[in-house]
Amino acid sequence: MTYRDIRIIGDPVLRTPCEPITEVTAGIKQLVEDLLENVDEEGRAGLAANQIGVSYRAFSWNIEGDIGYVLNPVIVELSQEEFQDDAEGCLSVPELWFPTKRAMYARAEGIDLDGKKVVVEGREIWGRLIQHEVDHLDGHLYIDRLDRALRREAFRQLREQQK
């Protein structure tokens, strides 16, 4: 297994939109292998490529034993009238959980290593995962979605962690 360190808030790679994958190279195949191996740990639901320091549009998931990946994901559908605001956390923002408003349902489309269409969709945890990971690929963290007071509290707690 190639263990990859998780990049933490403050690392510029997390705030930089990721590049689309235009060619499946040996490096991209290794990236997918690393994403799949590194998401397969206790407490990990999803992992975006930039969280392991690679600025390409790819993420992996591990929901209830269903492990997979998608390259160049694009959200093509979100529920417009049903929302959820459960506590959300992130490996790149360790130990913090805040209620984050997300669409209840999300559908993303992308490709696999063979160029075949991949559809990732679902409600609740799946909807949250899709939106969270695509946000990462766009250079955003979940705390960016918090209202002003909660975002201020999140940064206060981050400063406390660093003492």
PDB file of N, CA, C and O in Angstrom, residues 26-76:
ATOM      1  N   ALA A  26       0.246   6.121 -16.625  1.00  0.00           N
ATOM      2  CA  ALA A  26       0.642   5.279 -15.491  1.00  0.00           C
ATOM      3  C   ALA A  26       0.470   6.060 -14.181  1.00  0.00           C
ATOM      4  O   ALA A  26       0.072   5.493 -13.157  1.00  0.00           O
ATOM      5  N   GLY A  27       0.749   7.365 -14.216  1.00  0.00           N
ATOM      6  CA  GLY A  27       0.580   8.193 -13.023  1.00  0.00           C
ATOM      7  C   GLY A  27      -0.869   8.289 -12.576  1.00  0.00           C
ATOM      8  O   GLY A  27      -1.159   8.284 -11.376  1.00  0.00           O
ATOM      9  N   ILE A  28      -1.782   8.383 -13.525  1.00  0.00           N
ATOM     10  CA  ILE A  28      -3.215   8.440 -13.189  1.00  0.00           C
ATOM     11  C   ILE A  28      -3.660   7.086 -12.637  1.00  0.00           C
ATOM     12  O   ILE A  28      -4.426   7.029 -11.663  1.00  0.00           O
ATOM     13  N   LYS A  29      -3.186   6.008 -13.209  1.00  0.00           N
ATOM     14  CA  LYS A  29      -3.527   4.674 -12.676  1.00  0.00           C
ATOM     15  C   LYS A  29      -3.019   4.528 -11.249  1.00  0.00           C
ATOM     16  O   LYS A  29      -3.716   3.975 -10.388  1.00  0.00           O
ATOM     17  N   GLN A  30      -1.817   5.024 -10.977  1.00  0.00           N
ATOM     18  CA  GLN A  30      -1.275   4.982  -9.617  1.00  0.00           C
ATOM     19  C   GLN A  30      -2.097   5.862  -8.679  1.00  0.00           C
ATOM     20  O   GLN A  30      -2.350   5.495  -7.535  1.00  0.00           O
ATOM     21  N   LEU A  31      -2.530   7.024  -9.159  1.00  0.00           N
ATOM     22  CA  LEU A  31      -3.380   7.902  -8.363  1.00  0.00           C
ATOM     23  C   LEU A  31      -4.652   7.178  -7.940  1.00  0.00           C
ATOM     24  O   LEU A  31      -5.043   7.219  -6.769  1.00  0.00           O
ATOM     25  N   VAL A  32      -5.305   6.510  -8.880  1.00  0.00           N
ATOM     26  CA  VAL A  32      -6.539   5.780  -8.559  1.00  0.00           C
ATOM     27  C   VAL A  32      -6.253   4.687  -7.536  1.00  0.00           C
ATOM     28  O   VAL A  32      -6.998   4.523  -6.560  1.00  0.00           O
ATOM     29  N   GLU A  33      -5.178   3.956  -7.717  1.00  0.00           N
ATOM     30  CA  GLU A  33      -4.808   2.908  -6.758  1.00  0.00           C
ATOM     31  C   GLU A  33      -4.594   3.515  -5.367  1.00  0.00           C
ATOM     32  O   GLU A  33      -5.080   2.984  -4.365  1.00  0.00           O
ATOM     33  N   ASP A  34      -3.893   4.638  -5.308  1.00  0.00           N
ATOM     34  CA  ASP A  34      -3.651   5.306  -4.028  1.00  0.00           C
ATOM     35  C   ASP A  34      -4.955   5.798  -3.403  1.00  0.00           C
ATOM     36  O   ASP A  34      -5.156   5.674  -2.189  1.00  0.00           O
ATOM     37  N   LEU A  35      -5.846   6.379  -4.213  1.00  0.00           N
ATOM     38  CA  LEU A  35      -7.131   6.840  -3.694  1.00  0.00           C
ATOM     39  C   LEU A  35      -7.938   5.684  -3.109  1.00  0.00           C
ATOM     40  O   LEU A  35      -8.515   5.800  -2.027  1.00  0.00           O
ATOM     41  N   LEU A  36      -7.966   4.569  -3.819  1.00  0.00           N
ATOM     42  CA  LEU A  36      -8.730   3.411  -3.342  1.00  0.00           C
ATOM     43  C   LEU A  36      -8.128   2.817  -2.078  1.00  0.00           C
ATOM     44  O   LEU A  36      -8.848   2.444  -1.144  1.00  0.00           O
ATOM     45  N   GLU A  37      -6.809   2.724  -2.023  1.00  0.00           N
ATOM     46  CA  GLU A  37      -6.167   2.163  -0.840  1.00  0.00           C
ATOM     47  C   GLU A  37      -6.302   3.087   0.367  1.00  0.00           C
ATOM     48  O   GLU A  37      -6.519   2.630   1.480  1.00  0.00           O
ATOM     49  N   ASN A  38      -6.180   4.385   0.144  1.00  0.00           N
ATOM     50  CA  ASN A  38      -6.201   5.326   1.258  1.00  0.00           C
ATOM     51  C   ASN A  38      -7.602   5.643   1.766  1.00  0.00           C
ATOM     52  O   ASN A  38      -7.756   6.062   2.903  1.00  0.00           O
ATOM     53  N   VAL A  39      -8.624   5.437   0.938  1.00  0.00           N
ATOM     54  CA  VAL A  39      -9.990   5.654   1.422  1.00  0.00           C
ATOM     55  C   VAL A  39     -10.471   4.441   2.224  1.00  0.00           C
ATOM     56  O   VAL A  39     -11.418   4.540   2.997  1.00  0.00           O
ATOM     57  N   ASP A  40      -9.777   3.328   2.074  1.00  0.00           N
ATOM     58  CA  ASP A  40     -10.174   2.083   2.735  1.00  0.00           C
ATOM     59  C   ASP A  40      -9.604   1.995   4.150  1.00  0.00           C
ATOM     60  O   ASP A  40      -8.889   1.066   4.497  1.00  0.00           O
ATOM     61  N   GLU A  41      -9.901   3.023   4.934  1.00  0.00           N
ATOM     62  CA  GLU A  41      -9.506   3.057   6.335  1.00  0.00           C
ATOM     63  C   GLU A  41     -10.717   3.445   7.156  1.00  0.00           C
ATOM     64  O   GLU A  41     -11.610   4.145   6.675  1.00  0.00           O
ATOM     65  N   GLU A  42     -10.720   3.017   8.387  1.00  0.00           N
ATOM     66  CA  GLU A  42     -11.817   3.313   9.301  1.00  0.00           C
ATOM     67  C   GLU A  42     -12.087   4.817   9.347  1.00  0.00           C
ATOM     68  O   GLU A  42     -11.164   5.631   9.438  1.00  0.00           O
ATOM     69  N   GLY A  43     -13.359   5.180   9.244  1.00  0.00           N
ATOM     70  CA  GLY A  43     -13.756   6.573   9.379  1.00  0.00           C
ATOM     71  C   GLY A  43     -13.628   7.405   8.117  1.00  0.00           C
ATOM     72  O   GLY A  43     -13.851   8.609   8.152  1.00  0.00           O
ATOM     73  N   ARG A  44     -13.278   6.779   7.000  1.00  0.00           N
ATOM     74  CA  ARG A  44     -13.141   7.528   5.754  1.00  0.00           C
ATOM     75  C   ARG A  44     -14.276   7.175   4.809  1.00  0.00           C
ATOM     76  O   ARG A  44     -14.460   6.015   4.455  1.00  0.00           O
ATOM     77  N   ALA A  45     -15.016   8.198   4.383  1.00  0.00           N
ATOM     78  CA  ALA A  45     -16.124   7.986   3.451  1.00  0.00           C
ATOM     79  C   ALA A  45     -15.729   8.385   2.040  1.00  0.00           C
ATOM     80  O   ALA A  45     -16.201   7.805   1.071  1.00  0.00           O
ATOM     81  N   GLY A  46     -14.861   9.381   1.916  1.00  0.00           N
ATOM     82  CA  GLY A  46     -14.452   9.856   0.602  1.00  0.00           C
ATOM     83  C   GLY A  46     -13.085  10.497   0.672  1.00  0.00           C
ATOM     84  O   GLY A  46     -12.633  10.907   1.741  1.00  0.00           O
ATOM     85  N   LEU A  47     -12.433  10.552  -0.482  1.00  0.00           N
ATOM     86  CA  LEU A  47     -11.098  11.133  -0.555  1.00  0.00           C
ATOM     87  C   LEU A  47     -10.889  11.715  -1.944  1.00  0.00           C
ATOM     88  O   LEU A  47     -10.989  11.009  -2.945  1.00  0.00           O
ATOM     89  N   ALA A  48     -10.626  13.019  -1.986  1.00  0.00           N
ATOM     90  CA  ALA A  48     -10.358  13.693  -3.258  1.00  0.00           C
ATOM     91  C   ALA A  48      -8.852  13.689  -3.514  1.00  0.00           C
ATOM     92  O   ALA A  48      -8.045  13.693  -2.581  1.00  0.00           O
ATOM     93  N   ALA A  49      -8.479  13.700  -4.785  1.00  0.00           N
ATOM     94  CA  ALA A  49      -7.065  13.632  -5.160  1.00  0.00           C
ATOM     95  C   ALA A  49      -6.243  14.749  -4.527  1.00  0.00           C
ATOM     96  O   ALA A  49      -5.117  14.517  -4.071  1.00  0.00           O
ATOM     97  N   ASN A  50      -6.789  15.954  -4.457  1.00  0.00           N
ATOM     98  CA  ASN A  50      -5.995  17.041  -3.879  1.00  0.00           C
ATOM     99  C   ASN A  50      -5.770  16.871  -2.380  1.00  0.00           C
ATOM    100  O   ASN A  50      -4.840  17.438  -1.824  1.00  0.00           O
ATOM    101  N   GLN A  51      -6.575  16.050  -1.727  1.00  0.00           N
ATOM    102  CA  GLN A  51      -6.349  15.778  -0.308  1.00  0.00           C
ATOM    103  C   GLN A  51      -5.089  14.946  -0.088  1.00  0.00           C
ATOM    104  O   GLN A  51      -4.584  14.889   1.031  1.00  0.00           O
ATOM    105  N   ILE A  52      -4.603  14.297  -1.153  1.00  0.00           N
ATOM    106  CA  ILE A  52      -3.327  13.583  -1.051  1.00  0.00           C
ATOM    107  C   ILE A  52      -2.273  14.280  -1.907  1.00  0.00           C
ATOM    108  O   ILE A  52      -1.265  13.696  -2.278  1.00  0.00           O
ATOM    109  N   GLY A  53      -2.544  15.543  -2.224  1.00  0.00           N
ATOM    110  CA  GLY A  53      -1.539  16.376  -2.859  1.00  0.00           C
ATOM    111  C   GLY A  53      -1.465  16.325  -4.369  1.00  0.00           C
ATOM    112  O   GLY A  53      -0.521  16.834  -4.958  1.00  0.00           O
ATOM    113  N   VAL A  54      -2.476  15.730  -5.022  1.00  0.00           N
ATOM    114  CA  VAL A  54      -2.472  15.600  -6.480  1.00  0.00           C
ATOM    115  C   VAL A  54      -3.630  16.415  -7.037  1.00  0.00           C
ATOM    116  O   VAL A  54      -4.790  16.151  -6.741  1.00  0.00           O
ATOM    117  N   SER A  55      -3.316  17.382  -7.870  1.00  0.00           N
ATOM    118  CA  SER A  55      -4.326  18.328  -8.331  1.00  0.00           C
ATOM    119  C   SER A  55      -5.001  17.887  -9.634  1.00  0.00           C
ATOM    120  O   SER A  55      -4.996  18.609 -10.627  1.00  0.00           O
ATOM    121  N   TYR A  56      -5.592  16.687  -9.601  1.00  0.00           N
ATOM    122  CA  TYR A  56      -6.392  16.179 -10.717  1.00  0.00           C
ATOM    123  C   TYR A  56      -7.796  15.890 -10.230  1.00  0.00           C
ATOM    124  O   TYR A  56      -8.009  15.549  -9.058  1.00  0.00           O
ATOM    125  N   ARG A  57      -8.774  15.955 -11.148  1.00  0.00           N
ATOM    126  CA  ARG A  57     -10.177  15.750 -10.806  1.00  0.00           C
ATOM    127  C   ARG A  57     -10.481  14.253 -10.689  1.00  0.00           C
ATOM    128  O   ARG A  57     -10.829  13.601 -11.662  1.00  0.00           O
ATOM    129  N   ALA A  58     -10.336  13.754  -9.466  1.00  0.00           N
ATOM    130  CA  ALA A  58     -10.644  12.355  -9.175  1.00  0.00           C
ATOM    131  C   ALA A  58     -10.963  12.233  -7.686  1.00  0.00           C
ATOM    132  O   ALA A  58     -10.373  12.944  -6.870  1.00  0.00           O
ATOM    133  N   PHE A  59     -11.903  11.359  -7.364  1.00  0.00           N
ATOM    134  CA  PHE A  59     -12.136  11.050  -5.955  1.00  0.00           C
ATOM    135  C   PHE A  59     -12.545   9.596  -5.802  1.00  0.00           C
ATOM    136  O   PHE A  59     -12.977   8.942  -6.753  1.00  0.00           O
ATOM    137  N   SER A  60     -12.358   9.098  -4.591  1.00  0.00           N
ATOM    138  CA  SER A  60     -12.755   7.733  -4.254  1.00  0.00           C
ATOM    139  C   SER A  60     -13.774   7.800  -3.123  1.00  0.00           C
ATOM    140  O   SER A  60     -13.906   8.823  -2.450  1.00  0.00           O
ATOM    141  N   TRP A  61     -14.477   6.695  -2.922  1.00  0.00           N
ATOM    142  CA  TRP A  61     -15.453   6.632  -1.837  1.00  0.00           C
ATOM    143  C   TRP A  61     -15.399   5.271  -1.169  1.00  0.00           C
ATOM    144  O   TRP A  61     -14.900   4.293  -1.737  1.00  0.00           O
ATOM    145  N   ASN A  62     -15.920   5.256   0.059  1.00  0.00           N
ATOM    146  CA  ASN A  62     -16.021   4.037   0.856  1.00  0.00           C
ATOM    147  C   ASN A  62     -17.254   4.197   1.738  1.00  0.00           C
ATOM    148  O   ASN A  62     -17.165   4.683   2.856  1.00  0.00           O
ATOM    149  N   ILE A  63     -18.388   3.820   1.192  1.00  0.00           N
ATOM    150  CA  ILE A  63     -19.659   3.933   1.908  1.00  0.00           C
ATOM    151  C   ILE A  63     -20.207   2.527   2.136  1.00  0.00           C
ATOM    152  O   ILE A  63     -20.513   1.809   1.182  1.00  0.00           O
ATOM    153  N   GLU A  64     -20.272   2.152   3.412  1.00  0.00           N
ATOM    154  CA  GLU A  64     -20.828   0.851   3.797  1.00  0.00           C
ATOM    155  C   GLU A  64     -20.213  -0.287   3.000  1.00  0.00           C
ATOM    156  O   GLU A  64     -20.905  -1.185   2.519  1.00  0.00           O
ATOM    157  N   GLY A  65     -18.896  -0.254   2.813  1.00  0.00           N
ATOM    158  CA  GLY A  65     -18.188  -1.319   2.111  1.00  0.00           C
ATOM    159  C   GLY A  65     -18.184  -1.191   0.601  1.00  0.00           C
ATOM    160  O   GLY A  65     -17.546  -1.995  -0.080  1.00  0.00           O
ATOM    161  N   ASP A  66     -18.902  -0.228   0.063  1.00  0.00           N
ATOM    162  CA  ASP A  66     -18.885   0.029  -1.380  1.00  0.00           C
ATOM    163  C   ASP A  66     -17.735   0.997  -1.646  1.00  0.00           C
ATOM    164  O   ASP A  66     -17.793   2.161  -1.265  1.00  0.00           O
ATOM    165  N   ILE A  67     -16.675   0.479  -2.259  1.00  0.00           N
ATOM    166  CA  ILE A  67     -15.496   1.285  -2.537  1.00  0.00           C
ATOM    167  C   ILE A  67     -15.388   1.484  -4.044  1.00  0.00           C
ATOM    168  O   ILE A  67     -15.523   0.533  -4.810  1.00  0.00           O
ATOM    169  N   GLY A  68     -15.147   2.721  -4.453  1.00  0.00           N
ATOM    170  CA  GLY A  68     -15.025   2.998  -5.881  1.00  0.00           C
ATOM    171  C   GLY A  68     -14.349   4.328  -6.124  1.00  0.00           C
ATOM    172  O   GLY A  68     -13.876   4.988  -5.192  1.00  0.00           O
ATOM    173  N   TYR A  69     -14.325   4.727  -7.384  1.00  0.00           N
ATOM    174  CA  TYR A  69     -13.686   5.982  -7.769  1.00  0.00           C
ATOM    175  C   TYR A  69     -14.356   6.531  -9.019  1.00  0.00           C
ATOM    176  O   TYR A  69     -15.056   5.812  -9.734  1.00  0.00           O
ATOM    177  N   VAL A  70     -14.099   7.797  -9.279  1.00  0.00           N
ATOM    178  CA  VAL A  70     -14.574   8.438 -10.495  1.00  0.00           C
ATOM    179  C   VAL A  70     -13.543   9.485 -10.901  1.00  0.00           C
ATOM    180  O   VAL A  70     -12.962  10.160 -10.052  1.00  0.00           O
ATOM    181  N   LEU A  71     -13.318   9.589 -12.205  1.00  0.00           N
ATOM    182  CA  LEU A  71     -12.434  10.600 -12.772  1.00  0.00           C
ATOM    183  C   LEU A  71     -13.289  11.679 -13.425  1.00  0.00           C
ATOM    184  O   LEU A  71     -14.323  11.375 -14.028  1.00  0.00           O
ATOM    185  N   ASN A  72     -12.850  12.903 -13.327  1.00  0.00           N
ATOM    186  CA  ASN A  72     -13.534  14.055 -13.943  1.00  0.00           C
ATOM    187  C   ASN A  72     -15.021  14.137 -13.590  1.00  0.00           C
ATOM    188  O   ASN A  72     -15.867  14.362 -14.466  1.00  0.00           O
ATOM    189  N   PRO A  73     -15.362  13.976 -12.304  1.00  0.00           N
ATOM    190  CA  PRO A  73     -16.780  14.042 -11.946  1.00  0.00           C
ATOM    191  C   PRO A  73     -17.359  15.434 -12.105  1.00  0.00           C
ATOM    192  O   PRO A  73     -16.699  16.441 -11.830  1.00  0.00           O
ATOM    193  N   VAL A  74     -18.593  15.471 -12.568  1.00  0.00           N
ATOM    194  CA  VAL A  74     -19.359  16.701 -12.700  1.00  0.00           C
ATOM    195  C   VAL A  74     -20.736  16.430 -12.105  1.00  0.00           C
ATOM    196  O   VAL A  74     -21.377  15.431 -12.451  1.00  0.00           O
ATOM    197  N   ILE A  75     -21.172  17.299 -11.217  1.00  0.00           N
ATOM    198  CA  ILE A  75     -22.520  17.147 -10.671  1.00  0.00           C
ATOM    199  C   ILE A  75     -23.510  17.572 -11.746  1.00  0.00           C
ATOM    200  O   ILE A  75     -23.427  18.680 -12.271  1.00  0.00           O
ATOM    201  N   VAL A  76     -24.420  16.659 -12.081  1.00  0.00           N
ATOM    202  CA  VAL A  76     -25.396  16.929 -13.130  1.00  0.00           C
ATOM    203  C   VAL A  76     -26.806  17.098 -12.582  1.00  0.00           C
ATOM    204  O   VAL A  76     -27.700  17.542 -13.309  1.00  0.00           O
TER     205      VAL A  76
END
